[in-house]
Short mmCIF file of C-alpha atoms in Angstrom, two decimals:
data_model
loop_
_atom_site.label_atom_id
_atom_site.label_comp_id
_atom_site.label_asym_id
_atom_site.label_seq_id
_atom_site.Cartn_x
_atom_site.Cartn_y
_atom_site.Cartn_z
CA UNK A 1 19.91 -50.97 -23.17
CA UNK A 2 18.39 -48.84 -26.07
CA UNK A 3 20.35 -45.78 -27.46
CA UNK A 4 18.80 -42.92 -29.67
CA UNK A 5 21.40 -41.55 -32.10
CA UNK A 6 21.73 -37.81 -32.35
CA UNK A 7 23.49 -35.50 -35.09
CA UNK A 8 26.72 -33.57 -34.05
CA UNK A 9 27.92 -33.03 -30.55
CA UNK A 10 25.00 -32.23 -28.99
CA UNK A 11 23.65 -36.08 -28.98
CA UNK A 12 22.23 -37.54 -26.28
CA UNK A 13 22.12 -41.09 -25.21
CA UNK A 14 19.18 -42.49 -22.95
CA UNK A 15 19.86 -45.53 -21.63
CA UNK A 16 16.75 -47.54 -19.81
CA UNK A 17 18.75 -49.29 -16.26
CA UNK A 18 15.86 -50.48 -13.65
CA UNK A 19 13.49 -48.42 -15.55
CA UNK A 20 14.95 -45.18 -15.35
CA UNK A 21 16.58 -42.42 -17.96
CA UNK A 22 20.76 -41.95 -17.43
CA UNK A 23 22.55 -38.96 -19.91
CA UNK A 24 25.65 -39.33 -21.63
CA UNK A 25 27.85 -37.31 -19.74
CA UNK A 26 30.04 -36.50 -22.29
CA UNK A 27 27.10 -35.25 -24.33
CA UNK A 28 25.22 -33.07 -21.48
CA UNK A 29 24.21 -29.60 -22.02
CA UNK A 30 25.08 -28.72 -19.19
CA UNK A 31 28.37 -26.22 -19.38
CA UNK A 32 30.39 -24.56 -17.04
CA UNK A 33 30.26 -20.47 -17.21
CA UNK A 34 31.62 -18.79 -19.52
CA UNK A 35 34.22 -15.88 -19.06
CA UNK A 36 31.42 -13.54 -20.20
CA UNK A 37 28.76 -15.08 -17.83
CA UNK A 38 30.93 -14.55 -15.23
CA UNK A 39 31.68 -11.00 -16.25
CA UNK A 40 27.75 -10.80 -16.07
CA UNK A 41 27.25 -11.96 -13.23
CA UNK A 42 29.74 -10.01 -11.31
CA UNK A 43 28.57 -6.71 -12.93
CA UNK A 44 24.97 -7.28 -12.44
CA UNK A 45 26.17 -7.94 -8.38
CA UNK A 46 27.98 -4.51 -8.69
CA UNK A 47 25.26 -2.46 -9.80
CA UNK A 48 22.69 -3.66 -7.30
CA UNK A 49 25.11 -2.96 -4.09
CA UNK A 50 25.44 0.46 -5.98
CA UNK A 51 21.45 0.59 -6.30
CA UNK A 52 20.90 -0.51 -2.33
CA UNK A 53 23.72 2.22 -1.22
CA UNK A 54 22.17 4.47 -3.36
CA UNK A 55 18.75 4.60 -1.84
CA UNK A 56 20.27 4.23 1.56
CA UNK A 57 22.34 7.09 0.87
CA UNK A 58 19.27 9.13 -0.52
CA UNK A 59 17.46 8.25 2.71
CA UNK A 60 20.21 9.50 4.82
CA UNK A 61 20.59 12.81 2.72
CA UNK A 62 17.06 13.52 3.23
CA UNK A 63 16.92 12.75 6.69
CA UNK A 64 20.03 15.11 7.18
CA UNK A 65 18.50 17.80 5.08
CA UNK A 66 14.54 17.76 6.97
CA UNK A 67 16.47 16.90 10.39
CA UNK A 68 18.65 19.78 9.98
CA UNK A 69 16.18 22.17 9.21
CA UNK A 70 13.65 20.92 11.97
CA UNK A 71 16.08 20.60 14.73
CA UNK A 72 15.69 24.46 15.91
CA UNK A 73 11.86 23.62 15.86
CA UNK A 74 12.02 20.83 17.53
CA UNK A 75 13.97 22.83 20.27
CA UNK A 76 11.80 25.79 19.97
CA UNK A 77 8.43 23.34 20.32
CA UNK A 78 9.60 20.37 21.85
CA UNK A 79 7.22 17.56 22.67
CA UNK A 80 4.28 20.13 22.80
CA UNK A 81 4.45 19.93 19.22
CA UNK A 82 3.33 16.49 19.04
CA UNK A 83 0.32 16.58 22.06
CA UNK A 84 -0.65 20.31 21.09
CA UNK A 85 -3.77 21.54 19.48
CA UNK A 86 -4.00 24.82 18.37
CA UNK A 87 -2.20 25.91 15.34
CA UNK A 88 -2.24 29.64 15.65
CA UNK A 89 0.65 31.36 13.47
CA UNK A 90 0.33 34.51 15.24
CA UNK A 91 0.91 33.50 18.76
CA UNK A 92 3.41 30.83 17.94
CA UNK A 93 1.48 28.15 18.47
CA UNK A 94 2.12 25.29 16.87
CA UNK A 95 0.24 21.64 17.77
CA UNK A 96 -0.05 18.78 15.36
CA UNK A 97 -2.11 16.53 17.73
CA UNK A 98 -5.32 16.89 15.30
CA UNK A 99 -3.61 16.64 11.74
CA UNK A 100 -2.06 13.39 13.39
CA UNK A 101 -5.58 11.75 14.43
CA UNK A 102 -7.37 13.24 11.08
CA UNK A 103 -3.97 11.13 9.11
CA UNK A 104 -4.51 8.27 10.96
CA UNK A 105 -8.14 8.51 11.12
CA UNK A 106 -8.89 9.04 7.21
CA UNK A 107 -6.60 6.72 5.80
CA UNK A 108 -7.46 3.40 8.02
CA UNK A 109 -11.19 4.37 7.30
CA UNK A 110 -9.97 4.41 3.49
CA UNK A 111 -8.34 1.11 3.73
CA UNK A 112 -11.45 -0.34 5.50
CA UNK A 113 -12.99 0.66 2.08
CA UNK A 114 -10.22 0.28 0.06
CA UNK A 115 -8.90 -2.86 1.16
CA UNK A 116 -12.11 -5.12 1.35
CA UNK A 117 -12.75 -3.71 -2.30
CA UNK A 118 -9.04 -4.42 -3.48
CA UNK A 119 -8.87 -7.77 -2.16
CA UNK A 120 -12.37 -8.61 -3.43
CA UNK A 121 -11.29 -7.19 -6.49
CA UNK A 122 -7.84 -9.31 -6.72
CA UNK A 123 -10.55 -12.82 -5.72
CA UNK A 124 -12.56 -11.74 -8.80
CA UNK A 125 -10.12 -11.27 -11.64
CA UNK A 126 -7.63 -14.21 -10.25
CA UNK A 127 -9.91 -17.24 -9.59
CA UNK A 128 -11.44 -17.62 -12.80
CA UNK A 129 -14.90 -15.83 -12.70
CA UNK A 130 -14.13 -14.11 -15.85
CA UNK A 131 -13.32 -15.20 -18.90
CA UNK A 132 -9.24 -14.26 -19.60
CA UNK A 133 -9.32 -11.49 -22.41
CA UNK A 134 -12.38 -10.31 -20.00
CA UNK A 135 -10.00 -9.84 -17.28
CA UNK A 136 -7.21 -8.50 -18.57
CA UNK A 137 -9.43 -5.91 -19.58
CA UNK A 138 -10.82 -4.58 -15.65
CA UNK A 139 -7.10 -5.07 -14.38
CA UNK A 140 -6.03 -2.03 -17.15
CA UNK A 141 -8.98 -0.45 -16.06
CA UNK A 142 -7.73 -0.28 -12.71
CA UNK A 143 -4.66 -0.25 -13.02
CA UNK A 144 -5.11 3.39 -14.94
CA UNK A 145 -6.77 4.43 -11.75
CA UNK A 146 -3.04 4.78 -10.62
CA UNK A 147 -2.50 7.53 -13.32
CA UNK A 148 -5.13 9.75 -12.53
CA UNK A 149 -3.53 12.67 -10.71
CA UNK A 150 -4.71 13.92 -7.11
CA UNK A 151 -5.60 17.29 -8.38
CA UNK A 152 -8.17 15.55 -10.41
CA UNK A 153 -9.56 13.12 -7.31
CA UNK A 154 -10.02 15.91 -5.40
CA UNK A 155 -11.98 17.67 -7.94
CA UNK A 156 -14.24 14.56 -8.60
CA UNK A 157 -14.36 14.23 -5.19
CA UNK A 158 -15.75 18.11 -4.79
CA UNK A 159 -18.07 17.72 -7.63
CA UNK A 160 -19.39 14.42 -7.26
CA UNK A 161 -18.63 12.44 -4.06
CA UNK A 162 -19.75 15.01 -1.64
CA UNK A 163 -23.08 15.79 -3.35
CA UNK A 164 -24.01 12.43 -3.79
CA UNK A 165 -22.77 11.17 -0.22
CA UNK A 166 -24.49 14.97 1.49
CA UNK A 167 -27.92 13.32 1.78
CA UNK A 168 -26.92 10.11 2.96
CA UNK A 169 -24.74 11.44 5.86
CA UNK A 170 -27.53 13.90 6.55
CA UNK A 171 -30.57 10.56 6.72
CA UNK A 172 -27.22 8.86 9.36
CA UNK A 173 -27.02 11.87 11.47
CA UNK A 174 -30.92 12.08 11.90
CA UNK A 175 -31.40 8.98 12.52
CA UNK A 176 -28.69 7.62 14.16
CA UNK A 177 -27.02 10.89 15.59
CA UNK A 178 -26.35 9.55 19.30
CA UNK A 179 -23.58 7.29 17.69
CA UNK A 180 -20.41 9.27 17.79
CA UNK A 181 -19.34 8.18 14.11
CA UNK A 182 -22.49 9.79 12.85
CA UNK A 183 -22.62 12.99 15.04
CA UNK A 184 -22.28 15.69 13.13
CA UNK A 185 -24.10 16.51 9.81
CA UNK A 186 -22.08 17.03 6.42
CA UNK A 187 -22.25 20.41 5.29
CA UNK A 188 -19.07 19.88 2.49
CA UNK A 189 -15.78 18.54 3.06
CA UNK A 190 -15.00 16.12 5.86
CA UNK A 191 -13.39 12.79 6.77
CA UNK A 192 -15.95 10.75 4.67
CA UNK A 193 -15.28 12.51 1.08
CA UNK A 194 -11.79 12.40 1.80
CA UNK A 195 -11.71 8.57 3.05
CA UNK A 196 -13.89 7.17 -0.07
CA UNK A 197 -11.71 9.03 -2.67
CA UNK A 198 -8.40 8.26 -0.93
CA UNK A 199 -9.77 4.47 -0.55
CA UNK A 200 -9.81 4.55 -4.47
CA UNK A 201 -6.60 6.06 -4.92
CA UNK A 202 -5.10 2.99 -3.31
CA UNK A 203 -6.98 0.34 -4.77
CA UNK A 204 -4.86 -0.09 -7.46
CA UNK A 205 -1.97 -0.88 -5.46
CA UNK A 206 -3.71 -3.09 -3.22
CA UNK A 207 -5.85 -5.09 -6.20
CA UNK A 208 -2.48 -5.48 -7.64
CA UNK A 209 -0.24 -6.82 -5.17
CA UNK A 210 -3.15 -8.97 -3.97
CA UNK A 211 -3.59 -10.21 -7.30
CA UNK A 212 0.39 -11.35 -7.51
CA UNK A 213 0.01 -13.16 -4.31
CA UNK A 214 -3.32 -14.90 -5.01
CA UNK A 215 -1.04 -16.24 -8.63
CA UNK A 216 1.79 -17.44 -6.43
CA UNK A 217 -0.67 -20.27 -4.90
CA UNK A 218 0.01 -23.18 -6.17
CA UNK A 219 -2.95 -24.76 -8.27
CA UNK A 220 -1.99 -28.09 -6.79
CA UNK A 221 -3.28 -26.79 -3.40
CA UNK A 222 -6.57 -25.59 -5.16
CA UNK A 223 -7.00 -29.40 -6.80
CA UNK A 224 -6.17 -30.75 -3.25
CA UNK A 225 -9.18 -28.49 -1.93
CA UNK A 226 -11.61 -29.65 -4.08
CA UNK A 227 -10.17 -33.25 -4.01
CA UNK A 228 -10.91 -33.38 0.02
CA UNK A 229 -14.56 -31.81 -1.50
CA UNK A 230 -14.42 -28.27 -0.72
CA UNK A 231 -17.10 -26.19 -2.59
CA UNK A 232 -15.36 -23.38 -4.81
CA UNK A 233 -15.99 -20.61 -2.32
CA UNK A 234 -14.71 -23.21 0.76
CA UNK A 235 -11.28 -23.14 -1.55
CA UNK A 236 -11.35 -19.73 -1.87
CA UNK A 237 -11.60 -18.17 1.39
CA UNK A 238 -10.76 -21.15 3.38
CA UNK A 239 -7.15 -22.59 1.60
CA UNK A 240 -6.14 -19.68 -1.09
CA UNK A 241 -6.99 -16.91 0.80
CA UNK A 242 -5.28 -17.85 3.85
CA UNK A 243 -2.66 -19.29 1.86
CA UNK A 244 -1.67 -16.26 0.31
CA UNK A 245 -2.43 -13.67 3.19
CA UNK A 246 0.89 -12.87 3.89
CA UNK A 247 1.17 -11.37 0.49
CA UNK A 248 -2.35 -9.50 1.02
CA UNK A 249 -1.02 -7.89 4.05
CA UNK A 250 2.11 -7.24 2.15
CA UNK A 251 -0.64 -5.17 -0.28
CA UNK A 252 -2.51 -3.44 2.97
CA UNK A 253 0.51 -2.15 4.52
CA UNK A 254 1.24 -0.80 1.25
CA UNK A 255 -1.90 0.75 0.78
CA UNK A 256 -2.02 2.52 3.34
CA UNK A 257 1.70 4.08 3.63
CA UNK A 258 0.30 5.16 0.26
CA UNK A 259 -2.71 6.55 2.18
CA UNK A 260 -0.52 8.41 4.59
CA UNK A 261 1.76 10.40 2.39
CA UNK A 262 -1.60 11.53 -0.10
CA UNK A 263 -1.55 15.22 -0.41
CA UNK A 264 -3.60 17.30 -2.64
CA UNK A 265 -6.83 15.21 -2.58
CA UNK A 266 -7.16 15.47 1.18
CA UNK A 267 -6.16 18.98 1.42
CA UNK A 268 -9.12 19.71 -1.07
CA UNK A 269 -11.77 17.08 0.72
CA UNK A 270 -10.48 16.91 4.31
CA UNK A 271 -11.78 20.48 5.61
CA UNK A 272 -8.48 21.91 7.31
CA UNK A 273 -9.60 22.02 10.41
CA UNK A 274 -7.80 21.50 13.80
CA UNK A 275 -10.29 19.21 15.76
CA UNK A 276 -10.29 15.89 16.94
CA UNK A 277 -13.64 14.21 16.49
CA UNK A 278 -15.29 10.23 15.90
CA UNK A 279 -17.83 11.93 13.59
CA UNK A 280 -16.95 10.86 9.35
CA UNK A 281 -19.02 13.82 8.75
CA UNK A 282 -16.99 16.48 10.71
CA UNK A 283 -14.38 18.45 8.56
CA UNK A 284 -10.44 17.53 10.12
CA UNK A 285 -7.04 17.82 8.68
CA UNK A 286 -4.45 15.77 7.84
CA UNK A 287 -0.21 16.27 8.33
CA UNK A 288 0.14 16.45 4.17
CA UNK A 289 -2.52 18.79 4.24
CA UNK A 290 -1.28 21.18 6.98
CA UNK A 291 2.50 21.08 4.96
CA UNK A 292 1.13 21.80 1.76
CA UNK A 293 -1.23 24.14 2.59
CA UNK A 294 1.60 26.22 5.37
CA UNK A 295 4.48 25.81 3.05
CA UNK A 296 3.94 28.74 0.54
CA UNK A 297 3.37 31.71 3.08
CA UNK A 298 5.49 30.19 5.60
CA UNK A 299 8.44 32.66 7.23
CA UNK A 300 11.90 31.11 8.09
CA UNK A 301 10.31 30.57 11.66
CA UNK A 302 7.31 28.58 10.55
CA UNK A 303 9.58 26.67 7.90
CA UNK A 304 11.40 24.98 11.22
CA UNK A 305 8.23 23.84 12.51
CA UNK A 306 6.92 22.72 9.32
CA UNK A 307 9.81 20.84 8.89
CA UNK A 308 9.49 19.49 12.35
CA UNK A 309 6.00 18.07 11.08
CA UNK A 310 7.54 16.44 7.58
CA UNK A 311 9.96 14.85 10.42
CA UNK A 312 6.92 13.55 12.20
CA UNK A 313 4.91 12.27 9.25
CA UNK A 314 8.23 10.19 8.50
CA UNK A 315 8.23 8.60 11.76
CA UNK A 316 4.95 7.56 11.73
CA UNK A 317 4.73 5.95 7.73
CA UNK A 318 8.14 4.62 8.92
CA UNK A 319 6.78 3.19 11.87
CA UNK A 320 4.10 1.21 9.91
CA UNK A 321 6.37 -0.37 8.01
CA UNK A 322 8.04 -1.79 10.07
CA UNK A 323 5.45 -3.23 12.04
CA UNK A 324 4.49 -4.65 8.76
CA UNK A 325 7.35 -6.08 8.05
CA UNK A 326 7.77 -7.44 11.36
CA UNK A 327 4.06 -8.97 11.38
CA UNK A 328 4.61 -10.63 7.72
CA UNK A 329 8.16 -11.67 8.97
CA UNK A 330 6.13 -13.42 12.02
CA UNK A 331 3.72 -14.69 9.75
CA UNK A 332 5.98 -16.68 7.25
CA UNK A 333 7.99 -18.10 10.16
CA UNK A 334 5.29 -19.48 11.60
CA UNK A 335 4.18 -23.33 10.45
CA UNK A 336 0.81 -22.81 8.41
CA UNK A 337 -1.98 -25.19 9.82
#
């Protein structure tokens, strides 16, 4: 048995018994908490059951305050609301059936683009293809992309997307014009403008989030990979990428509730207009868009069915998320392979 001294209470002995380490137990660290720490700790459990009932009671105050308001509209409209088409303030009629498609349609088209480019993105700057100060450097740059506001997307996107992307679309539709996703030309504003600038608006979030879930991997996986002779890009996309996709669809869903709520870039890209088409080229509209743009010369009438439409835009971004949850819930309780 070998001891090391120590100076003051805080000495510990090691004692070597069948080759192992044993601690003084009179000498541990170790310390039961304190009054304060348990003061702490209670406090800190306080303020985050008043931080959850906060936001639920946020959520239920806004859901009383759109409900109430849309609840004559929704008995004035009904269902029609929903599977109607024509928008016509004049004749009182009121159908969201083509802002729905033109939501739905523009922002899984922008996290097509979007995701591929954030994930990609997240592979590049997390699996050691650049040197680290190197890095650090493209993941401010895009996380400033975050901080840009719409106003100013949808002007790029006016100035500069649709004049560069005009003579492209126009070469698709001559060419390939019997394919219903190339059908119509583009003569300004339409569902591909609106898709590639909202697909950059929400690579930030999803470069970041896939980023934090490419870290969490454990490198001792990675080592394993190449131990068994996997190839750098057989490690990548065969164990880390898989490995981590829970938290990468964790990113997509995110990306694209933040695709469904955008605003002010789509009204100023989409085109506004009440159709239902295939073609990326053909102007649409978009449920943010149709709010935003309604909202300031809207009567008390119209403000009911507006509000009927903020009601319905909830449902849906509330109705991803939870089948993202419940997929990434599936996911991590089933045994990886």
């Amino acid at each position: 048995m070998s001891s090391v001294p120590a100076h003051g209470a805080d000495r510990v002995r090691v004692l070597s018994m069948n080759g192992g380490l044993e601690f003084d137990r009179g000498t541990s660290v170790s310390q039961p908490p304190s009054t304060f720490d348990l003061f702490v700790d209670r406090g800190f459990r306080a303020l985050s059951h008043v931080g959850v009932m906060l936001v639920l009671l946020i959520i239920a105050l806004l859901l009383w305050e759109i409900g109430g308001k849309a609840l004559p509209g929704m008995q004035r409209a009904g269902l029609g609301f929903i599977t109607g088409t024509t928008w016509d303030v004049g004749r009182e009629q009121y159908g969201i059936l083509p802002a729905i498609w033109g939501t739905m349609y523009s922002s899984l088209l922008a996290l097509l683009i979007g995701g591929v480019a954030g994930i990609t993105m997240a592979v590049f700057l997390t699996q050691d293809f650049l040197a680290p100060r190197v890095a650090a450097m493209f993941r401010t740059i895009v996380e400033l992309l975050a901080a840009i506001p719409s106003v100013v997307y949808g002007l790029w996107g006016i100035f500069v997307v649709i004049p560069f992307v005009r003579p492209i679309a126009e070469t698709l539709h001559d060419e390939f014009g019997w394919i219903p996703f190339f059908s119509t030309s583009l003569s300004g504003p339409g569902l591909l403008p609106a898709s590639l600038v909202l697909a950059i608006m929400i690579l930030p979030t999803v470069a970041a989030v896939s980023q934090d879930a490419l870290r969490a991997v454990p490198f001792r996986i990675k080592q394993a990979a190449y131990g068994l002779g996997a190839t750098r890009w057989e490690a990548i996309l065969r164990v880390i990428v898989p490995t981590a996709s829970t938290g990468i669809f964790g990113a997509l869903v995110l990306g694209f509730g933040r695709a469904l709520g955008e605003t002010m870039a789509l009204a100023m890209l989409v085109g506004n207009s009440n159709q239902i088409t295939l073609s990326m080229f053909s102007p649409a509209n978009t449920l943010a868009a149709l709010l935003a743009l309604n909202f300031p010369e809207a009567g008390p009438r119209e403000v009911e069915i507006l509000m009927y439409g903020a009601m319905v835009l909830m449902a849906i971004t509330l109705i991803v998320n939870v089948i993202g949850s419940w997929i990434m819930l599936v996911a991590n309780r089933e045994p990886r392979r």
